[in-house]
mmCIF file of C-alpha atoms and ligand atoms in Angstrom:
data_model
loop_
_atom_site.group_PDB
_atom_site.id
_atom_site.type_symbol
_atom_site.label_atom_id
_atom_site.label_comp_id
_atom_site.label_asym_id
_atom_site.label_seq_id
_atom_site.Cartn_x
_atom_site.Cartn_y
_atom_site.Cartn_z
ATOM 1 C CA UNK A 1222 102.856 -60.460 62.828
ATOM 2 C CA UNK A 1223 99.854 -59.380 60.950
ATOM 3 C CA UNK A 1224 97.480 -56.209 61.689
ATOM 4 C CA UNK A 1225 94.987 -56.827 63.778
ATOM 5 C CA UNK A 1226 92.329 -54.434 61.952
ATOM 6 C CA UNK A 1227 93.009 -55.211 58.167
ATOM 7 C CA UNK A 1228 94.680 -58.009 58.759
ATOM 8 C CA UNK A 1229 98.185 -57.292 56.223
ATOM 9 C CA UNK A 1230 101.701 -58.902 57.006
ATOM 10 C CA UNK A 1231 103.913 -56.709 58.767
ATOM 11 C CA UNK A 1232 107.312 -56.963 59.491
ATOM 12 C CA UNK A 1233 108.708 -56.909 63.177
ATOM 13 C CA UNK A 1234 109.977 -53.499 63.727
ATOM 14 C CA UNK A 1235 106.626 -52.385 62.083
ATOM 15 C CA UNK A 1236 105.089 -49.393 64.075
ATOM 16 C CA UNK A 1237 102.223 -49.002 61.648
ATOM 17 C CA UNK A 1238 100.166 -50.648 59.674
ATOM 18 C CA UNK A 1239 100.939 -49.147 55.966
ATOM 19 C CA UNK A 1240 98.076 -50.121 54.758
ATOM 20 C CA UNK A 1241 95.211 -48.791 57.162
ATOM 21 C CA UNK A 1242 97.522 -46.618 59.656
ATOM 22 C CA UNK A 1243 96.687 -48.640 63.049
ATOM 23 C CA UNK A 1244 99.604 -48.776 65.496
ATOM 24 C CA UNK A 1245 101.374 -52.149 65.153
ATOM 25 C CA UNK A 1246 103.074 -53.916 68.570
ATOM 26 C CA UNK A 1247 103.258 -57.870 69.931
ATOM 27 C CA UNK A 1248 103.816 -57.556 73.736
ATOM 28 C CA UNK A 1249 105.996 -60.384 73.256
ATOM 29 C CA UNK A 1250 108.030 -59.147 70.080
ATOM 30 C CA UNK A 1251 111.247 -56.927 70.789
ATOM 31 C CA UNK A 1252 111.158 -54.365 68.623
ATOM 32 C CA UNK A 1253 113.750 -54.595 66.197
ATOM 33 C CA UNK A 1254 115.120 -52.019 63.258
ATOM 34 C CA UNK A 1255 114.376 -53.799 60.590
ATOM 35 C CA UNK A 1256 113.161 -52.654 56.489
ATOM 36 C CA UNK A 1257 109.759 -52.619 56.100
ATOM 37 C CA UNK A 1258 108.855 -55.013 53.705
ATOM 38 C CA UNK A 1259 106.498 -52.175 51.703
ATOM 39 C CA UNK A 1260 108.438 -49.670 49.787
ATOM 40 C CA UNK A 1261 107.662 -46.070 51.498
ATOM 41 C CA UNK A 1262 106.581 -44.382 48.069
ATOM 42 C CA UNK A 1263 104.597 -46.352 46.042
ATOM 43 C CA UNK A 1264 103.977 -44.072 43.270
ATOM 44 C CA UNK A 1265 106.920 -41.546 43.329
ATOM 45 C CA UNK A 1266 105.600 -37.863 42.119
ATOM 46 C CA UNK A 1267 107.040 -36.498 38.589
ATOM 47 C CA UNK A 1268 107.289 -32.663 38.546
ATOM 48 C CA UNK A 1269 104.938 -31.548 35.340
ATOM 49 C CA UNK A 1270 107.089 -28.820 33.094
ATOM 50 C CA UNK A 1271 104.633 -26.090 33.184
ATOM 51 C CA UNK A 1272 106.483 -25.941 30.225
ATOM 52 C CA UNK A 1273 104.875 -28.695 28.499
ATOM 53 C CA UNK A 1274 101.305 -27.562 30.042
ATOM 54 C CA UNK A 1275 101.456 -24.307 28.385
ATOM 55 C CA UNK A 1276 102.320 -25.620 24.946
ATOM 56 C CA UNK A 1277 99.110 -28.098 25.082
ATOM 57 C CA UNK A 1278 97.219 -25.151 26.650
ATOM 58 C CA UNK A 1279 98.514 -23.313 23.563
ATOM 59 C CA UNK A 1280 97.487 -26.117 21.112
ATOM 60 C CA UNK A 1281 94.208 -26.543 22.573
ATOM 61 C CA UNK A 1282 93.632 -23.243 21.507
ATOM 62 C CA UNK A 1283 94.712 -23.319 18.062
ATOM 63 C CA UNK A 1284 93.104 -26.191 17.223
ATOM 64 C CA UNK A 1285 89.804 -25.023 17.083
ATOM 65 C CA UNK A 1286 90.808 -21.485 15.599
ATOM 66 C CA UNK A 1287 92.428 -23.223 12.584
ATOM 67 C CA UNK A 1288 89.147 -25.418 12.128
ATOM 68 C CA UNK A 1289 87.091 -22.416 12.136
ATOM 69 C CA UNK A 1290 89.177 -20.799 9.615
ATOM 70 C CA UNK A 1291 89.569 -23.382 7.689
ATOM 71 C CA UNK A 1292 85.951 -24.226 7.785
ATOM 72 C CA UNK A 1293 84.634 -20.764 7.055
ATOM 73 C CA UNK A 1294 87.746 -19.568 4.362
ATOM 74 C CA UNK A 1295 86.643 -22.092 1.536
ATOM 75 C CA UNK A 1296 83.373 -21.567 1.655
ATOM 76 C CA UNK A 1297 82.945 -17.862 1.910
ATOM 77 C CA UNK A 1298 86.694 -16.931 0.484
ATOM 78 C CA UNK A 1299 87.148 -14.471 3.168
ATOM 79 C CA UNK A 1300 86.961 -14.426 7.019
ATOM 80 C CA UNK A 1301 83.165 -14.088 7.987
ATOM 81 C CA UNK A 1302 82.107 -15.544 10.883
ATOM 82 C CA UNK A 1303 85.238 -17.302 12.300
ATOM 83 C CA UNK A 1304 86.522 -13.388 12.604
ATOM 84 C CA UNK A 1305 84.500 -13.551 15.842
ATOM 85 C CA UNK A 1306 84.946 -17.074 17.068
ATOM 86 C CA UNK A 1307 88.949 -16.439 16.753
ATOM 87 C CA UNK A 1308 88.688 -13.057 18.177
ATOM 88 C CA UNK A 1309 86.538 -14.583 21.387
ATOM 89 C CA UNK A 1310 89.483 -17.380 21.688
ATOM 90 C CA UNK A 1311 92.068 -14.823 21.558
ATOM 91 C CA UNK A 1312 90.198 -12.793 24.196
ATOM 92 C CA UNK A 1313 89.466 -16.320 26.199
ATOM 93 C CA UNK A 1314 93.882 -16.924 25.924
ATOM 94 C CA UNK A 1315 94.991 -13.477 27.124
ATOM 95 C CA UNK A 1316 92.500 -12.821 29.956
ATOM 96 C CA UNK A 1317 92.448 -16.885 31.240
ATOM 97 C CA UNK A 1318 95.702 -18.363 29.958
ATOM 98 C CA UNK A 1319 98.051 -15.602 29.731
ATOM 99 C CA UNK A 1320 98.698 -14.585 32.757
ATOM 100 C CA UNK A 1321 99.788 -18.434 33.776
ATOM 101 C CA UNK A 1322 102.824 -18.300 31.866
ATOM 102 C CA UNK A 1323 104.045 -16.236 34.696
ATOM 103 C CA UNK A 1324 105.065 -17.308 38.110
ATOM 104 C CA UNK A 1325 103.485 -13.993 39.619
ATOM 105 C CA UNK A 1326 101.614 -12.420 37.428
ATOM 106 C CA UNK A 1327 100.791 -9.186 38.367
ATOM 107 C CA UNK A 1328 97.281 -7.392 38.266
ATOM 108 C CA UNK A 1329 98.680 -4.008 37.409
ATOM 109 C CA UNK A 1330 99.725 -5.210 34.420
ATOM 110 C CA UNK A 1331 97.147 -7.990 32.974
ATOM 111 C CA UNK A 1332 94.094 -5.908 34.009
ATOM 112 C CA UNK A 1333 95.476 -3.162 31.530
ATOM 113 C CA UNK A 1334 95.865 -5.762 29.083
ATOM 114 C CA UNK A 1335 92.235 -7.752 29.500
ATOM 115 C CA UNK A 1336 90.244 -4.414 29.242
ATOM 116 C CA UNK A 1337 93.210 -3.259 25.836
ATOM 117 C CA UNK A 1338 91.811 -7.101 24.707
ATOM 118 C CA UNK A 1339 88.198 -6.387 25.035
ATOM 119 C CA UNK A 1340 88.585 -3.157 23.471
ATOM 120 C CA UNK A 1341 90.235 -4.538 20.299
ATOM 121 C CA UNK A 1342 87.959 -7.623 20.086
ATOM 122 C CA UNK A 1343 84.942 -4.933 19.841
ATOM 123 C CA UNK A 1344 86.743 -2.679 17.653
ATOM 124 C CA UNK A 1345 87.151 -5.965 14.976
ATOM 125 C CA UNK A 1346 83.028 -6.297 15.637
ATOM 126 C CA UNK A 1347 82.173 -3.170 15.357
ATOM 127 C CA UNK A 1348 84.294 -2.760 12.045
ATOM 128 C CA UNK A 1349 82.925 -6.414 11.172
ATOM 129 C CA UNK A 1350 79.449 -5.445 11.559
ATOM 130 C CA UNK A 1351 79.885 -1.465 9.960
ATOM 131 C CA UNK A 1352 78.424 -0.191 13.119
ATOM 132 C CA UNK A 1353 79.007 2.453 13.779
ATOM 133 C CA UNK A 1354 79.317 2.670 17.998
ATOM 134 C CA UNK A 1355 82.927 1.973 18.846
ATOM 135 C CA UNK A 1356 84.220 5.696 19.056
ATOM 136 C CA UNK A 1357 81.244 7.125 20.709
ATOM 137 C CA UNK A 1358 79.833 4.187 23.247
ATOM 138 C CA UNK A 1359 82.240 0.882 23.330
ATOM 139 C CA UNK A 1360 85.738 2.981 23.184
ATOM 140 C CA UNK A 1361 84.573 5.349 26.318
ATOM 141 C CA UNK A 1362 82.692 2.908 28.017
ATOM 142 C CA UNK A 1363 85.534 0.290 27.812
ATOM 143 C CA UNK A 1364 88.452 2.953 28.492
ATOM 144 C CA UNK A 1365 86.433 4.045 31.931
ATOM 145 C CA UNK A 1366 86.531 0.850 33.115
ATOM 146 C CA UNK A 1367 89.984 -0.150 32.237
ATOM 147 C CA UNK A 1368 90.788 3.112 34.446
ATOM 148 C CA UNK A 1369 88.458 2.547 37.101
ATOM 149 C CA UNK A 1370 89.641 -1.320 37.516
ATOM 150 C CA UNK A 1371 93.692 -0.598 37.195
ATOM 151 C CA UNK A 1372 92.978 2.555 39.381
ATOM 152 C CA UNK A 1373 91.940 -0.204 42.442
ATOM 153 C CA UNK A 1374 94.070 -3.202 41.455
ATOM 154 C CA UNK A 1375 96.823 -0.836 41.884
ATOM 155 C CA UNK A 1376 96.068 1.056 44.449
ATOM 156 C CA UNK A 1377 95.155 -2.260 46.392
ATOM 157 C CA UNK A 1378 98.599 -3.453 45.284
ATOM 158 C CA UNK A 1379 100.597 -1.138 46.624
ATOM 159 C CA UNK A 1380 98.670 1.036 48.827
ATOM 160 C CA UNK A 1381 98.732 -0.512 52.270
ATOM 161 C CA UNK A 1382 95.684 1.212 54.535
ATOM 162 C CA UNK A 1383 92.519 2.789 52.875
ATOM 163 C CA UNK A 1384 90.928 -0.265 51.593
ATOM 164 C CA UNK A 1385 87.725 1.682 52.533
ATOM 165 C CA UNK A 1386 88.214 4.725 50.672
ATOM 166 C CA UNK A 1387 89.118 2.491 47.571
ATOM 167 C CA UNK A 1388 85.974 0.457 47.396
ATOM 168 C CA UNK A 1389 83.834 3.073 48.217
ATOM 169 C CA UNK A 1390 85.354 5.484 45.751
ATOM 170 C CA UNK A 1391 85.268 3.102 42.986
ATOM 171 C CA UNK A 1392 81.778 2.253 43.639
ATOM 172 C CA UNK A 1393 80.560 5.819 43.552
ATOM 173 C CA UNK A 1394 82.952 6.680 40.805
ATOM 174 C CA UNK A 1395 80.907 3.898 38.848
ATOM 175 C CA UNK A 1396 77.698 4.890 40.124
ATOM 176 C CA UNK A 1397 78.451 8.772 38.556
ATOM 177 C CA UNK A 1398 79.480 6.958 35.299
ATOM 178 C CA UNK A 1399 76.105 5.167 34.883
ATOM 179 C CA UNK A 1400 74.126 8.532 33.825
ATOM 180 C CA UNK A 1401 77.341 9.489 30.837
ATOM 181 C CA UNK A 1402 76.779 5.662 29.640
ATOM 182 C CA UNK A 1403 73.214 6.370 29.243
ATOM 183 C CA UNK A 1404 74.193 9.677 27.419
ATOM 184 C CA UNK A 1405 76.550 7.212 25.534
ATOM 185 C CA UNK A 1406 73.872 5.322 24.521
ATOM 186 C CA UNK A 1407 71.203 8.164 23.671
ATOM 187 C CA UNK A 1408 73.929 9.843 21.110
ATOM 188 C CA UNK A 1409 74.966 6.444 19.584
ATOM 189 C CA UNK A 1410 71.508 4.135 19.143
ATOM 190 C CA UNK A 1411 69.393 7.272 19.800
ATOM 191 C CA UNK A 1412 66.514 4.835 19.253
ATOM 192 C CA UNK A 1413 66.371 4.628 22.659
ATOM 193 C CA UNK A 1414 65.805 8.130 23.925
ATOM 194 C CA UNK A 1415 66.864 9.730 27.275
ATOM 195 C CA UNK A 1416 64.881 8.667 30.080
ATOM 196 C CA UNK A 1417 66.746 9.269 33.172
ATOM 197 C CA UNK A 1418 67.072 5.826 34.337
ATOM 198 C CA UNK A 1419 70.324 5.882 34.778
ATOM 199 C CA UNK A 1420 69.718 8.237 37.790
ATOM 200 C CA UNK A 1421 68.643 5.287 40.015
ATOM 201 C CA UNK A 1422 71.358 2.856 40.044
ATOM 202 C CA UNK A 1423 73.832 6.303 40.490
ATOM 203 C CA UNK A 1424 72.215 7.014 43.552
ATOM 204 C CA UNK A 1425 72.085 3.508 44.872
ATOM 205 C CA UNK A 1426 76.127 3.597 43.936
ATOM 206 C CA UNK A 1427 76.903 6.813 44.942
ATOM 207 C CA UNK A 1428 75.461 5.888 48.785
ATOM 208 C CA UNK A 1429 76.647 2.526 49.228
ATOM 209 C CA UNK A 1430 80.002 4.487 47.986
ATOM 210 C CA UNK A 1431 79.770 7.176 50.376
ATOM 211 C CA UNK A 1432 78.634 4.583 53.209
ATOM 212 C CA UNK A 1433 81.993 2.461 52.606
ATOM 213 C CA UNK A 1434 83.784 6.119 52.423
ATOM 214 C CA UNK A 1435 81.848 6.519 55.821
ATOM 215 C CA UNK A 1436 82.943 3.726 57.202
ATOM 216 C CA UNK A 1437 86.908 4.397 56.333
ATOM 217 C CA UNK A 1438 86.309 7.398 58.075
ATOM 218 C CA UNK A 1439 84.868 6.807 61.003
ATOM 219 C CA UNK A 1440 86.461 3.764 63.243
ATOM 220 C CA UNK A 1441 83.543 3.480 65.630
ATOM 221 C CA UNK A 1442 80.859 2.832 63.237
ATOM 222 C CA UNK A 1443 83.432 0.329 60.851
ATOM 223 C CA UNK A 1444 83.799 -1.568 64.368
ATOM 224 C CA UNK A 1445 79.995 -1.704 65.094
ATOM 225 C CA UNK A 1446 79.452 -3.239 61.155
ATOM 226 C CA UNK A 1447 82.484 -5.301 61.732
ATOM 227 C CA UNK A 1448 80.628 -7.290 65.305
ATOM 228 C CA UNK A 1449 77.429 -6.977 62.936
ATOM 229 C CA UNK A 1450 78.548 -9.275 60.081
ATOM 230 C CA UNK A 1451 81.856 -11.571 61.815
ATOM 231 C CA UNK A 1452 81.524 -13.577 64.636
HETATM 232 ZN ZN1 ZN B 1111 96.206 -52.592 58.963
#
């Protein structure tokens, strides 16, 4: 018999078309146990080795870092600009790639690592460039938010309840940082000078903070936001 919607042979005991997926029956056919005369899997699945993925991963990003060096070496007999390009591919592997060589990475440990990775790559420009603002802006400013981040990946890890008090404490905790960055910033490129503006976006933290704190706090008003914003 053939299907009656795309019109492909099928065998007697057929109860489906393979092809398009339309029940199959003759009224005047017995249905039989037969073998379909389609093989079941046409294109059997091979497992990857994540193995294998990882080493082209790997390759794809040494390929590039060796042309830079090798571009930039000859010419200038030292590492001048390719310092940065490798540094920015190294950065790119640990925070994107690195944590895919394990079946469950865990955030405690790779945010530690990203922020240790940023803070290196600026050290090398900073050292690159003889400036002369790792120690008193890019170190502090990078080292708070290594603290502030691992602070709520772990305490979202492993703290159950108080999701509330997390965000919100982060939030303001950020929000008081904002003025000691601009301090940062006056004592390192004191081109700037010390306007204050820093003041605005701490309030605007610190109460969006304190309103999530708020919220944690009180269950009446968390409901009333939560029939506000899900349907
Ligand atoms: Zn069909």
């Amino acid at each position: 018999m053939y299907c009656c919607s795309c019109g492909v042979k099928l065998s007697d005991a057929e109860v489906r078309c393979p092809l398009c997926g339309l029940e199959a029956y003759h009224p005047n056919l017995p249905r039989k146990t037969a073998q379909s005369p389609y093989p079941v899997e046409l294109y059997p699945e091979k497992e990857v080795s994540p193995w294998g993925i990882r080493m082209i991963v790997l390759a794809a990003f040494l390929l590039p870092l060796i042309t830079v060096l090798l571009c930039d070496l000859p010419l200038n007999g030292t590492v001048t600009w390719s310092g940065y390009v490798i540094g920015a591919l190294v950065l790119l592997y640990v925070v994107a790639i690195l944590p895919l060589w394990f079946r469950h990475p865990n955030p405690v440990i790779f945010v530690p690592i990203d922020f240790a990775a940023v803070g290196v790559y600026l050290l090398y420009i900073n050292f690159a460039v003889a400036g002369n603002w790792f120690l008193s802006f890019a170190f502090p400013v990078t080292g708070f938010c290594l603290l502030l981040t691992t602070t709520v990946v772990t305490l979202r890890r492993y703290v159950r309840r108080g999701r509330m008090y997390v965000y919100g404490g982060a939030i303001a905790a950020l929000g008081l940082f904002i003025p000691v960055m601009e301090l940062l910033l006056y004592v390192t490129f004191d081109t700037i000078g010390f306007s204050g503006w820093s003041f605005y976006p701490m309030a605007v933290l610190v109460l969006f903070g304190g309103f999530l704190i708020f919220l944690g706090i009180c269950r009446p008003a968390r409901e009333m936001m939560e029939r506000k914003f899900f349907i």
